Short mmCIF file of C-alpha atoms and ligand atoms in Angstrom, two decimals:
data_model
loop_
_atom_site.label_atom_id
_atom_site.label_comp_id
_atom_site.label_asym_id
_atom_site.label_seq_id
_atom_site.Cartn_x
_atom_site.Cartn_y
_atom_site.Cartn_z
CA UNK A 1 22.03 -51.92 -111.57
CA UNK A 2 18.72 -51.16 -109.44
CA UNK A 3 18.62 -48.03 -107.67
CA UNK A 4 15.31 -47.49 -105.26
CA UNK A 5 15.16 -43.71 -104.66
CA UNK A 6 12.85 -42.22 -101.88
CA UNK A 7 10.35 -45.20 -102.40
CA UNK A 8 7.00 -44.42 -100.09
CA UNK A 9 4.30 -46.94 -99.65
CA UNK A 10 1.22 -46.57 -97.82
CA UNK A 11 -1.86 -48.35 -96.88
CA UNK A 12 -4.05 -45.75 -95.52
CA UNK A 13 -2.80 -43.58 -93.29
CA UNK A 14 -0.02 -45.95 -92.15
CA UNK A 15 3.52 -45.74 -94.12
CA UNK A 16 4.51 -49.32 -94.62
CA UNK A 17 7.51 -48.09 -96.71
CA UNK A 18 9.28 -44.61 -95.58
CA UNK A 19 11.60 -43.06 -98.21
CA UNK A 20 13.44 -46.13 -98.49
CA UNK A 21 16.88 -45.11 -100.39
CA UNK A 22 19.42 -47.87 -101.56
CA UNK A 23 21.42 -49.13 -104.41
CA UNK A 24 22.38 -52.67 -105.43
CA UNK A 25 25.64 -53.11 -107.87
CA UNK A 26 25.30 -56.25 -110.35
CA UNK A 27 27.06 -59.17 -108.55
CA UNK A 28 26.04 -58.09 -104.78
CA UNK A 29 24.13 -60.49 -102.58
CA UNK A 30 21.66 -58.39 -100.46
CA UNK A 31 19.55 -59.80 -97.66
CA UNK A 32 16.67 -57.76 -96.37
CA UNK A 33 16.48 -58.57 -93.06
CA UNK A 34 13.47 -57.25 -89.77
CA UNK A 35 10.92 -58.54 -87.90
CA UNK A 36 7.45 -59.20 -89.51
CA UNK A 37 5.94 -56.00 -90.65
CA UNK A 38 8.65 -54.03 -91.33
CA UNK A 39 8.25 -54.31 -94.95
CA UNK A 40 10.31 -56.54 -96.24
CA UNK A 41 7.66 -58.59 -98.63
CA UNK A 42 6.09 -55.03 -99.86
CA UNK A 43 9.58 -53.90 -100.87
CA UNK A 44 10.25 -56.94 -102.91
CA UNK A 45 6.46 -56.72 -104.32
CA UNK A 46 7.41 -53.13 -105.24
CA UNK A 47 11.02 -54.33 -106.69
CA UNK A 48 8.94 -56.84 -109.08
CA UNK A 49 6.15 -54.31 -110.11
CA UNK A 50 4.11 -56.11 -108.32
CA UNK A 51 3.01 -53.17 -106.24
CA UNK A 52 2.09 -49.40 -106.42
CA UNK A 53 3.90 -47.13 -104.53
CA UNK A 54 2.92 -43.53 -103.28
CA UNK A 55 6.60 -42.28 -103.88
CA UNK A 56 9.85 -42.64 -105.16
CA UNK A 57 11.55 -44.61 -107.90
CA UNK A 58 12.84 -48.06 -108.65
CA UNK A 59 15.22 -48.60 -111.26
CA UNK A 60 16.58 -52.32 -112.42
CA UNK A 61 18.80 -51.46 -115.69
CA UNK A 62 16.68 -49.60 -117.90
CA UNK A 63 13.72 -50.32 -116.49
CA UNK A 64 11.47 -47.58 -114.64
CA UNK A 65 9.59 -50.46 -112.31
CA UNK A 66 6.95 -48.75 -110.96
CA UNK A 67 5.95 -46.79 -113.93
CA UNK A 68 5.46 -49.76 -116.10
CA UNK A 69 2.71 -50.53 -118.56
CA UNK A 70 1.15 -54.21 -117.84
CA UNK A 71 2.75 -55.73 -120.64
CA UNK A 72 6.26 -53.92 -119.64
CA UNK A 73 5.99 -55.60 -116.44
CA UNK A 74 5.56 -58.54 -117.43
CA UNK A 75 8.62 -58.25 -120.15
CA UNK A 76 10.76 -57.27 -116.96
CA UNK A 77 9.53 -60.55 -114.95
CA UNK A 78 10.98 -62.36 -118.10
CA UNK A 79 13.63 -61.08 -117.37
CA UNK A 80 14.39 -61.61 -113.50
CA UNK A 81 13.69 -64.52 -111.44
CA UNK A 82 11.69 -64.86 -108.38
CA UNK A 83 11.08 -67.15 -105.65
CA UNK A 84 8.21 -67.25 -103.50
CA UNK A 85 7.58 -68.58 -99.32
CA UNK A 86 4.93 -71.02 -101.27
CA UNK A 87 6.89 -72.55 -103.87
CA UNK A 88 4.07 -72.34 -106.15
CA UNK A 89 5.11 -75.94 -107.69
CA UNK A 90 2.97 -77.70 -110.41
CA UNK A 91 1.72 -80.84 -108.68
CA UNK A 92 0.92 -82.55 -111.56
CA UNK A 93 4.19 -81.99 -113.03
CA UNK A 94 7.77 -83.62 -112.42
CA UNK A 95 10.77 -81.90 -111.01
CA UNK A 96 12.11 -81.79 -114.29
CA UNK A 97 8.84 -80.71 -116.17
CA UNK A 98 7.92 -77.62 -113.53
CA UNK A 99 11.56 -76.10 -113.72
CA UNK A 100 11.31 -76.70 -117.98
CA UNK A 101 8.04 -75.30 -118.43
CA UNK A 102 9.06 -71.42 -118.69
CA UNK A 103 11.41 -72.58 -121.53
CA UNK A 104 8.71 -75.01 -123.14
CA UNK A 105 6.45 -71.79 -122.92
CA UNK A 106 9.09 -69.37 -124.12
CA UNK A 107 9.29 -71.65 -127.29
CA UNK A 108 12.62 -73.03 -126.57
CA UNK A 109 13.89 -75.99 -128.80
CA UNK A 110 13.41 -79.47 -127.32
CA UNK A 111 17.31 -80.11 -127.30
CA UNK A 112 18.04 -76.71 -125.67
CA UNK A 113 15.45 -77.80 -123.24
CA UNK A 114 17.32 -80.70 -122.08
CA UNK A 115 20.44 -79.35 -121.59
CA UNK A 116 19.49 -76.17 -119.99
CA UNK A 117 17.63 -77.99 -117.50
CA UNK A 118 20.12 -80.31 -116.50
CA UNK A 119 22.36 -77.78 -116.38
CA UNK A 120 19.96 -75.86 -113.50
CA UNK A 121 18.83 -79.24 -112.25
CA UNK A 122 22.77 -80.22 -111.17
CA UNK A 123 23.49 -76.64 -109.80
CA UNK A 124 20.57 -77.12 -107.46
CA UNK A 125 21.59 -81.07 -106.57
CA UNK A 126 18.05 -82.22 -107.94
CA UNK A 127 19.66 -84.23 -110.80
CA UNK A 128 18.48 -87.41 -109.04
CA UNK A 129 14.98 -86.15 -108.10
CA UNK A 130 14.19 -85.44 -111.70
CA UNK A 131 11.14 -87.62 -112.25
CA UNK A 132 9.48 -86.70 -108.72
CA UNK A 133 6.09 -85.16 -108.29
CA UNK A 134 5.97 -82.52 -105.79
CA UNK A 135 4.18 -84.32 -103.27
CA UNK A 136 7.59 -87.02 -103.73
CA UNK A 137 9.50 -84.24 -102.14
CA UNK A 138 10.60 -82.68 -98.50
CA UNK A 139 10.14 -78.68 -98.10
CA UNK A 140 13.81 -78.59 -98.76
CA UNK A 141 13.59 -80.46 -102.15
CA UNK A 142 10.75 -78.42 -103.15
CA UNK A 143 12.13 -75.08 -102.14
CA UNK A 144 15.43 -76.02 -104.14
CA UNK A 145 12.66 -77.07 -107.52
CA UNK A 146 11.35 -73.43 -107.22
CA UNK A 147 15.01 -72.02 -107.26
CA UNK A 148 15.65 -74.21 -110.30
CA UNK A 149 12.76 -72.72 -111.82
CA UNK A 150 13.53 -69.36 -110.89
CA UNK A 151 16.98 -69.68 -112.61
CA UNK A 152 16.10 -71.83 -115.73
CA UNK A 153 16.09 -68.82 -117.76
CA UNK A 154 19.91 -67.52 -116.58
CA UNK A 155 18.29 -64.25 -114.91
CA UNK A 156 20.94 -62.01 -114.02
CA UNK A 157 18.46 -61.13 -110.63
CA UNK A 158 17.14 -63.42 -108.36
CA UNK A 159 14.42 -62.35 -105.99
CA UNK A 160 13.43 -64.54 -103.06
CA UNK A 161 10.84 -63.84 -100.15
CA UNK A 162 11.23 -65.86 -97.24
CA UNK A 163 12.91 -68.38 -99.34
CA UNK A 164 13.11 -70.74 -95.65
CA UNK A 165 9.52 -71.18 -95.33
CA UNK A 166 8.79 -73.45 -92.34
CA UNK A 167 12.99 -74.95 -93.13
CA UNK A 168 14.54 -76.62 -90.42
CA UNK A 169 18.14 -75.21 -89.20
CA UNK A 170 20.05 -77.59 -91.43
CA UNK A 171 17.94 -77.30 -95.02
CA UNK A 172 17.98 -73.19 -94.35
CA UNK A 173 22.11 -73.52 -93.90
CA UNK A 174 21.90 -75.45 -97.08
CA UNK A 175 19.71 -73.18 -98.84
CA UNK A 176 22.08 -70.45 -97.78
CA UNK A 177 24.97 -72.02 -99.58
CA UNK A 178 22.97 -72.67 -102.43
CA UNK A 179 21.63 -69.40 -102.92
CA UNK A 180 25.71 -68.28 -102.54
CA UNK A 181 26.75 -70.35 -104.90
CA UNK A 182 23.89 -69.19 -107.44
CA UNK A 183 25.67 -65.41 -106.65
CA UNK A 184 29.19 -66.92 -107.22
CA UNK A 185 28.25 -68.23 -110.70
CA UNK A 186 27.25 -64.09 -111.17
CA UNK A 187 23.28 -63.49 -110.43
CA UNK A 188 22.61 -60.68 -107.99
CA UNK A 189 20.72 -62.27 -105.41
CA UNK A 190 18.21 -60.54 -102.98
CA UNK A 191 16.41 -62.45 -100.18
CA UNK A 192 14.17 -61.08 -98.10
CA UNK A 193 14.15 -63.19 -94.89
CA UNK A 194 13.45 -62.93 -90.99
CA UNK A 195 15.16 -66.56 -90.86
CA UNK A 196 19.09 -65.80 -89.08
CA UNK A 197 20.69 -69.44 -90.39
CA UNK A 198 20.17 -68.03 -94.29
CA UNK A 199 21.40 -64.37 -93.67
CA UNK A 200 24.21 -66.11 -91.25
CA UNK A 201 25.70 -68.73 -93.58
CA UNK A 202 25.70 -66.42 -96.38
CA UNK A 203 27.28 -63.38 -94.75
CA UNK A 204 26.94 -60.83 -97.19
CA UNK A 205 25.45 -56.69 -97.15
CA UNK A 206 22.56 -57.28 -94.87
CA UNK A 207 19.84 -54.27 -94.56
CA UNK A 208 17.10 -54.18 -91.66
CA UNK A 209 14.24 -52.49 -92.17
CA UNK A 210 11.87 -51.78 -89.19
CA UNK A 211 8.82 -50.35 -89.89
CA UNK A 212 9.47 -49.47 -93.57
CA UNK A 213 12.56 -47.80 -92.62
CA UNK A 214 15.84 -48.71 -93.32
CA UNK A 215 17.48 -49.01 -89.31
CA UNK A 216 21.03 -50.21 -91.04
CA UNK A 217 22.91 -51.09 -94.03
CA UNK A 218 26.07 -53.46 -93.64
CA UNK A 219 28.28 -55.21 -95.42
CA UNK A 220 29.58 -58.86 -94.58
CA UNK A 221 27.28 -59.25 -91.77
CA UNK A 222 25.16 -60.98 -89.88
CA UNK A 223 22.14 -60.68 -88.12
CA UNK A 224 21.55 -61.50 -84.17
N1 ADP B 1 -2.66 -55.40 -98.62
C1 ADP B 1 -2.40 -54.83 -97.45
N2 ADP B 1 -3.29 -54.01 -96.85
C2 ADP B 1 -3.04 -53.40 -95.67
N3 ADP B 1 -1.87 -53.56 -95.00
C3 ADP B 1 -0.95 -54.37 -95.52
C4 ADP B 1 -1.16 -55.05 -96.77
N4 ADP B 1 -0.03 -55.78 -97.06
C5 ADP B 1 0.81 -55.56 -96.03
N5 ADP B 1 0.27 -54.72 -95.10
C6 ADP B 1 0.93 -54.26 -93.87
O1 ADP B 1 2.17 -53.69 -94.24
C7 ADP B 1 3.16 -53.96 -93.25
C8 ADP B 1 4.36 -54.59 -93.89
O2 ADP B 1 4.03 -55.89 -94.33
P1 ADP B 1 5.05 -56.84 -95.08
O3 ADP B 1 5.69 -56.10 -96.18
O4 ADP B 1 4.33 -58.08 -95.43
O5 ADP B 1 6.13 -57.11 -93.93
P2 ADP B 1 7.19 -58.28 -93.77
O6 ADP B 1 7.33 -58.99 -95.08
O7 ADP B 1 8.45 -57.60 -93.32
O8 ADP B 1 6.68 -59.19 -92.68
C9 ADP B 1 2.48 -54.82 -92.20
O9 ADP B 1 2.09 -54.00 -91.13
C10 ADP B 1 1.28 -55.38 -92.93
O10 ADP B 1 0.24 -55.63 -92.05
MG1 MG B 2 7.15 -60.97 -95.62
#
């Protein structure tokens, strides 16, 4: 399902990416694990389009990410979902209004609206939160909202950068077994994280990268 081939990313002289080669099956749960710096945010940048790289190739299905027109790209964002460290939440909206708006946009029917969002809004245990503002919420709450979002449209990809943010132990456990579950119910999830509760509850292929190399690639693991 997403094959990254040889991928090289520089800024300046300094490789920030070096010939990173993996592949990712649909189904898997992949965390990309290292310290800060080694890469992880530019490789998920690159894995969205988001980025230019120097070399190499990244495939997700048929598309050819980093050789994508602008208007490709943002077709294959359609398509995927991805959570940010920042949430990126409408304040001004409700719970329920930020994770409906991509379907509102996309032109979705009111009563398709409703259930799909309830649907999402229950997976993510925000059924009661539903008429909250943003500022109504804890960073746990929040970072759950921006997951709901993320999934609203059923992507069968779910990208997440330091999905923890400033979590406590308990709320990144929880997000762990949230993001699991998400993966159970069939989206390929990868999380790019330095936080060890997340990549520790959820147990799944873990890959370090240390300065833009990959160092290891294991399955079922954990990371000290
Ligand atoms: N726009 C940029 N210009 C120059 N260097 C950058 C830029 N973005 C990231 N870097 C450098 O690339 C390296 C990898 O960064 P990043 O991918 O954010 O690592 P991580 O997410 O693992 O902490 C770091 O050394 C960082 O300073
Ligand atoms: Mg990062």
């Amino acid at each position: 399902m997403i094959t990254i081939d040889g991928v090289t990313k520089k800024y300046g002289q300094k490789k920030v990416l070096d010939d990173v080669t993996f592949t990712v099956e649909g189904g898997e749960f992949l965390s990309i694990v290292g310290p800060s710096g080694a890469g992880k945010t530019t490789l998920l940048h690159a894995l969205i389009g988001a980025e230019d790289i120097d070399a190499g190739g990244i495939n997700v299905d048929h598309y050819e990410v980093e050789k994508l027109s602008h208007s490709k790209v943002q077709e294959y964002r359609r398509r995927i979902g991805i959570v940010f460290q920042d949430f990126k939440l409408l304040p001004q909206k409700t719970v329920f209004e930020n994770v409906a708006f991509a379907l509102e946009v996309a032109g979705h029917s009111k009563g398709f609206i409703q259930k799909r969002t309830t649907e999402v809004l229950k997976l993510t245990g925000l059924e009661e939160l539903r008429r909250h503002f943003p500022r109504q919420l804890s960073g746990g709450e929040k970072q759950r909202t921006a997951i709901a979002r993320a999934l609203v449209h059923a992507p069968e990809l779910l990208f997440a950068d330091e999905p923890t943010g400033n979590l406590d132990p308990d709320n990144a456990i929880a997000l762990g077994k949230l993001l699991l579950k998400i993966n159970k119910h069939g989206t390929t999830v990868i999380v790019a994280t330095h936080n060890k509760d997340i990549v520790n509850t959820v147990k799944q292929r873990v890959i370090t990268l240390d300065k833009g190399r990959i160092k290891s690639d294991k399955k079922n693991s954990t990371y000290k």
